[in-house]
Amino acid sequence: MAEQDSTSRIALALDVPDLEAARRLIEQTREHIGVFKVGLELFTAVGPPAVEIVLNAGAKCFLDLKMHDIPATMGRSVARAAAMGVDYLTVHGSAGTDALDAANQAAGSMQLLAVTILTSLDEPSLRGIGFVDGPTPSATRLARLAWDAGLRGFVTSAHECASLRASLGDDAFLVIPGIRPTGAAADDQRRVMTPAAAITSGADMLVVGRPIRDATDVTAAASALALEVGLAFRP
Ligand code: C5P
């Protein structure tokens, strides 16, 4: 696969506090990145204009609000995101079947992504919130719940890719955060993997933030990532 095609396989997290910084990050990386993720920090700070600057750059917008609420609120909020022209939106699998069903009904052509288990949670922290089965069985169970509610996109760590694929098959779209190039700091992430290894494990799209945002040369870091991803997806 040429590097050109690989751009849609990388979502860059716009984890910055204002529109100016987001615009700069998009400009510095747009050649290599096809999807930009608007998360809690930027959306809380500036709201819908964050989505607009991504769409105006001709890129896809991934709105990462990790919705987790009652069914009526989920349905109405998902409908608002769809009306903004968002391409991908995250909801928590642990919101339960009725909320996932309401979200799915409201999504239209927008792709919903069910968050399974956060990549920042390791086994002891999972036990602390009552997930006693460990990351892989817990993530697979939540993904199955979302699948049965009609969702086909999932956010999980690369370590659970094989299990989700085995459970859900090739139609599942697997989105993987916790990506760290070899030698990069893990930061607060716990279940991490390199880009190439994540793709070999079955990832469809990678989410990357700090390894690019905090690089000395942001454009060079995005270019190197796109090259690695392009080579890894090549059949
Ligand atoms: O900087 P880093 O590459 O760790 O950024 C990962 C991004 O992916 C962050 O914006 C984070 O909110 C998001 N994310 C995650 N784990 C999930 C879902 C989303 O790290 N399960």
Short mmCIF file of C-alpha atoms and ligand atoms in Angstrom, two decimals:
data_model
loop_
_atom_site.label_atom_id
_atom_site.label_comp_id
_atom_site.label_asym_id
_atom_site.label_seq_id
_atom_site.Cartn_x
_atom_site.Cartn_y
_atom_site.Cartn_z
CA MET A 1 0.00 0.00 0.00
CA ALA A 2 1.36 3.42 -0.94
CA GLU A 3 1.89 6.03 1.76
CA GLN A 4 -1.01 7.95 0.19
CA ASP A 5 -3.49 5.24 1.18
CA SER A 6 -2.08 4.87 4.65
CA THR A 7 -3.11 8.41 5.64
CA SER A 8 -6.66 7.26 6.34
CA ARG A 9 -5.26 4.63 8.72
CA ILE A 10 -3.81 7.21 11.12
CA ALA A 11 -5.86 9.41 13.43
CA LEU A 12 -3.82 12.20 14.99
CA ALA A 13 -5.12 13.33 18.39
CA LEU A 14 -5.51 17.14 18.48
CA ASP A 15 -4.85 17.15 22.22
CA VAL A 16 -4.23 20.89 22.43
CA PRO A 17 -6.01 23.68 24.31
CA ASP A 18 -7.12 26.02 21.54
CA LEU A 19 -8.02 26.35 17.85
CA GLU A 20 -4.77 28.05 16.91
CA ALA A 21 -2.68 25.12 18.17
CA ALA A 22 -5.05 22.65 16.50
CA ARG A 23 -4.79 24.50 13.17
CA ARG A 24 -1.01 24.49 13.40
CA LEU A 25 -0.89 20.73 14.09
CA ILE A 26 -3.21 20.04 11.14
CA GLU A 27 -1.11 22.20 8.80
CA GLN A 28 2.14 20.56 9.91
CA THR A 29 0.86 17.01 9.36
CA ARG A 30 -2.01 17.10 6.83
CA GLU A 31 0.16 15.68 4.03
CA HIS A 32 0.66 12.48 6.04
CA ILE A 33 -2.49 12.24 8.16
CA GLY A 34 -6.05 11.76 6.91
CA VAL A 35 -8.01 11.68 10.19
CA PHE A 36 -7.85 14.17 13.06
CA LYS A 37 -9.24 13.36 16.47
CA VAL A 38 -11.01 16.07 18.46
CA GLY A 39 -11.03 14.93 22.07
CA LEU A 40 -12.30 16.13 25.41
CA GLU A 41 -9.68 18.86 25.89
CA LEU A 42 -10.20 20.68 22.59
CA PHE A 43 -13.97 20.15 22.40
CA THR A 44 -14.45 21.38 25.97
CA ALA A 45 -12.38 24.46 25.15
CA VAL A 46 -13.83 25.48 21.78
CA GLY A 47 -16.73 23.17 20.81
CA PRO A 48 -17.96 22.60 17.22
CA PRO A 49 -15.39 24.93 15.51
CA ALA A 50 -12.83 22.21 16.29
CA VAL A 51 -14.80 19.84 14.07
CA GLU A 52 -15.12 22.53 11.38
CA ILE A 53 -11.38 23.16 11.06
CA VAL A 54 -10.76 19.44 10.52
CA LEU A 55 -13.48 19.13 7.88
CA ASN A 56 -12.34 22.36 6.20
CA ALA A 57 -8.86 20.84 5.85
CA GLY A 58 -10.46 18.08 3.75
CA ALA A 59 -9.72 15.50 6.46
CA LYS A 60 -11.98 13.13 8.35
CA CYS A 61 -13.10 14.13 11.83
CA PHE A 62 -12.97 11.67 14.71
CA LEU A 63 -14.89 13.12 17.67
CA ASP A 64 -13.65 11.33 20.77
CA LEU A 65 -16.19 12.28 23.45
CA LYS A 66 -16.48 8.73 24.84
CA MET A 67 -20.18 9.15 25.52
CA HIS A 68 -21.55 7.22 28.46
CA ASP A 69 -25.08 8.20 29.47
CA ILE A 70 -28.71 7.11 29.58
CA PRO A 71 -30.24 5.95 26.26
CA ALA A 72 -32.27 9.13 25.57
CA THR A 73 -29.27 11.42 26.14
CA MET A 74 -26.98 9.16 24.11
CA GLY A 75 -29.37 9.11 21.15
CA ARG A 76 -29.89 12.89 21.14
CA SER A 77 -26.16 13.66 21.56
CA VAL A 78 -25.10 11.20 18.86
CA ALA A 79 -27.61 12.85 16.50
CA ARG A 80 -25.98 16.26 17.16
CA ALA A 81 -22.53 14.87 16.33
CA ALA A 82 -23.86 13.30 13.11
CA ALA A 83 -25.42 16.64 12.13
CA MET A 84 -21.99 18.32 12.49
CA GLY A 85 -20.60 16.02 9.78
CA VAL A 86 -18.40 14.00 12.11
CA ASP A 87 -17.02 10.78 10.57
CA TYR A 88 -16.21 8.76 13.72
CA LEU A 89 -17.65 9.12 17.23
CA THR A 90 -16.74 7.19 20.38
CA VAL A 91 -19.26 5.83 22.89
CA HIS A 92 -18.46 3.63 25.88
CA GLY A 93 -19.39 -0.03 25.49
CA SER A 94 -20.06 -0.12 29.23
CA ALA A 95 -22.99 2.31 28.74
CA GLY A 96 -24.94 -0.90 28.08
CA THR A 97 -27.16 -2.38 25.40
CA ASP A 98 -30.04 0.14 25.50
CA ALA A 99 -27.74 3.17 25.31
CA LEU A 100 -25.68 1.57 22.51
CA ASP A 101 -28.87 0.75 20.65
CA ALA A 102 -30.09 4.36 20.97
CA ALA A 103 -26.69 5.61 19.78
CA ASN A 104 -26.74 3.27 16.80
CA GLN A 105 -30.24 4.36 15.78
CA ALA A 106 -29.14 8.02 15.81
CA ALA A 107 -25.78 7.63 14.05
CA GLY A 108 -26.89 7.74 10.40
CA SER A 109 -23.84 7.31 8.17
CA MET A 110 -21.41 8.31 10.95
CA GLN A 111 -19.27 5.40 12.17
CA LEU A 112 -19.68 4.74 15.88
CA LEU A 113 -16.70 3.36 17.75
CA ALA A 114 -17.37 1.44 20.97
CA VAL A 115 -14.64 2.02 23.55
CA THR A 116 -13.90 -1.29 25.26
CA ILE A 117 -11.20 -0.95 27.94
CA LEU A 118 -9.04 2.19 28.06
CA THR A 119 -5.43 1.57 27.04
CA SER A 120 -4.31 3.41 30.19
CA LEU A 121 -5.79 0.70 32.45
CA ASP A 122 -3.65 -2.23 33.53
CA GLU A 123 -4.84 -5.31 35.38
CA PRO A 124 -4.68 -3.89 38.95
CA SER A 125 -6.52 -0.68 37.96
CA LEU A 126 -9.14 -2.75 36.14
CA ARG A 127 -9.69 -4.86 39.23
CA GLY A 128 -10.14 -1.61 41.17
CA ILE A 129 -13.18 -0.72 39.05
CA GLY A 130 -14.65 -4.21 39.25
CA PHE A 131 -13.38 -5.69 35.96
CA VAL A 132 -11.96 -8.83 37.55
CA ASP A 133 -11.56 -10.86 34.32
CA GLY A 134 -8.53 -8.91 33.02
CA PRO A 135 -8.23 -6.72 29.91
CA THR A 136 -8.70 -9.21 27.06
CA PRO A 137 -11.87 -11.02 28.26
CA SER A 138 -13.36 -7.70 29.45
CA ALA A 139 -12.64 -5.90 26.17
CA THR A 140 -13.94 -8.83 24.12
CA ARG A 141 -17.15 -9.02 26.18
CA LEU A 142 -17.83 -5.27 25.80
CA ALA A 143 -17.09 -5.42 22.07
CA ARG A 144 -19.54 -8.31 21.66
CA LEU A 145 -22.20 -6.33 23.55
CA ALA A 146 -21.69 -3.38 21.19
CA TRP A 147 -21.63 -5.67 18.14
CA ASP A 148 -24.99 -7.14 19.18
CA ALA A 149 -26.37 -3.58 19.41
CA GLY A 150 -25.34 -3.08 15.77
CA LEU A 151 -21.99 -1.25 16.18
CA ARG A 152 -19.14 -2.30 13.89
CA GLY A 153 -16.29 -0.06 15.12
CA PHE A 154 -14.29 -0.68 18.30
CA VAL A 155 -11.52 1.05 20.25
CA THR A 156 -9.23 -1.34 22.05
CA SER A 157 -5.56 -1.89 22.76
CA ALA A 158 -3.45 -3.77 20.22
CA HIS A 159 -3.10 -6.56 22.77
CA GLU A 160 -6.80 -7.41 22.37
CA CYS A 161 -6.97 -7.19 18.55
CA ALA A 162 -6.63 -10.93 17.93
CA SER A 163 -9.31 -11.78 20.46
CA LEU A 164 -11.76 -9.23 19.02
CA ARG A 165 -11.07 -10.42 15.46
CA ALA A 166 -11.65 -14.04 16.48
CA SER A 167 -14.90 -13.08 18.21
CA LEU A 168 -16.29 -10.59 15.67
CA GLY A 169 -14.69 -11.45 12.32
CA ASP A 170 -13.37 -9.34 9.46
CA ASP A 171 -16.25 -6.82 9.44
CA ALA A 172 -15.13 -5.36 12.78
CA PHE A 173 -13.25 -2.04 12.33
CA LEU A 174 -10.54 -1.99 15.00
CA VAL A 175 -9.17 1.38 16.13
CA ILE A 176 -6.06 1.22 18.29
CA PRO A 177 -4.67 3.90 20.62
CA GLY A 178 -1.68 3.35 22.92
CA ILE A 179 0.66 3.43 19.90
CA ARG A 180 4.31 4.09 20.65
CA PRO A 181 7.16 4.00 18.14
CA THR A 182 10.08 1.91 19.45
CA GLY A 183 11.88 3.78 22.23
CA ALA A 184 9.13 6.40 22.74
CA ALA A 185 7.88 7.15 26.27
CA ALA A 186 4.68 5.29 27.24
CA ASP A 187 3.45 8.35 29.22
CA ASP A 188 0.23 7.37 31.05
CA GLN A 189 -0.54 4.56 28.62
CA ARG A 190 -0.11 0.97 29.87
CA ARG A 191 -1.10 -1.46 27.10
CA VAL A 192 1.09 -0.05 24.29
CA MET A 193 2.48 -1.40 21.01
CA THR A 194 4.56 -0.10 18.08
CA PRO A 195 2.67 0.96 14.92
CA ALA A 196 3.91 -1.97 12.80
CA ALA A 197 3.20 -4.54 15.53
CA ALA A 198 -0.31 -3.15 16.05
CA ILE A 199 -1.05 -3.48 12.32
CA THR A 200 0.32 -7.02 12.27
CA SER A 201 -2.02 -7.74 15.21
CA GLY A 202 -5.01 -6.69 13.10
CA ALA A 203 -5.48 -2.94 13.63
CA ASP A 204 -7.47 -1.04 10.96
CA MET A 205 -6.70 2.48 12.22
CA LEU A 206 -4.12 3.77 14.71
CA VAL A 207 -4.63 6.69 17.11
CA VAL A 208 -1.47 8.64 17.88
CA GLY A 209 -1.07 11.76 19.97
CA ARG A 210 1.97 12.72 22.00
CA PRO A 211 4.62 10.92 19.89
CA ILE A 212 3.76 13.42 17.12
CA ARG A 213 2.44 16.44 19.03
CA ASP A 214 5.52 16.57 21.26
CA ALA A 215 8.11 15.71 18.60
CA THR A 216 10.89 18.21 17.94
CA ASP A 217 9.99 18.04 14.24
CA VAL A 218 6.24 17.36 14.07
CA THR A 219 6.13 17.01 10.27
CA ALA A 220 9.05 14.58 10.20
CA ALA A 221 7.46 12.47 12.95
CA ALA A 222 4.15 12.31 11.04
CA SER A 223 5.98 11.42 7.82
CA ALA A 224 7.96 8.63 9.52
CA LEU A 225 4.79 7.22 11.05
CA ALA A 226 2.93 7.30 7.73
CA LEU A 227 5.82 5.49 6.07
CA GLU A 228 5.90 2.78 8.75
CA VAL A 229 2.12 2.36 8.58
CA GLY A 230 2.14 2.25 4.77
CA LEU A 231 4.81 -0.47 4.76
CA ALA A 232 3.03 -2.50 7.45
CA PHE A 233 -0.30 -2.46 5.59
CA ARG A 234 1.36 -3.54 2.34
CA PRO A 235 0.16 -7.09 1.53
O1 C5P B 1 -0.79 10.77 23.32
P1 C5P B 1 -1.36 9.41 23.05
O2 C5P B 1 -0.82 8.78 21.78
O3 C5P B 1 -1.30 8.48 24.24
O4 C5P B 1 -2.89 9.74 22.74
C1 C5P B 1 -3.88 8.78 22.69
C2 C5P B 1 -5.17 9.45 22.41
O5 C5P B 1 -6.16 8.44 22.25
C3 C5P B 1 -5.66 10.39 23.50
O6 C5P B 1 -6.32 11.49 22.86
C4 C5P B 1 -6.66 9.56 24.28
O7 C5P B 1 -7.71 10.34 24.80
C5 C5P B 1 -7.19 8.62 23.20
N1 C5P B 1 -7.68 7.31 23.65
C6 C5P B 1 -6.92 6.41 24.36
N2 C5P B 1 -7.45 5.23 24.79
C7 C5P B 1 -8.69 4.89 24.46
C8 C5P B 1 -9.46 5.77 23.70
C9 C5P B 1 -8.90 6.97 23.29
O8 C5P B 1 -5.74 6.68 24.63
N3 C5P B 1 -9.18 3.70 24.81
#
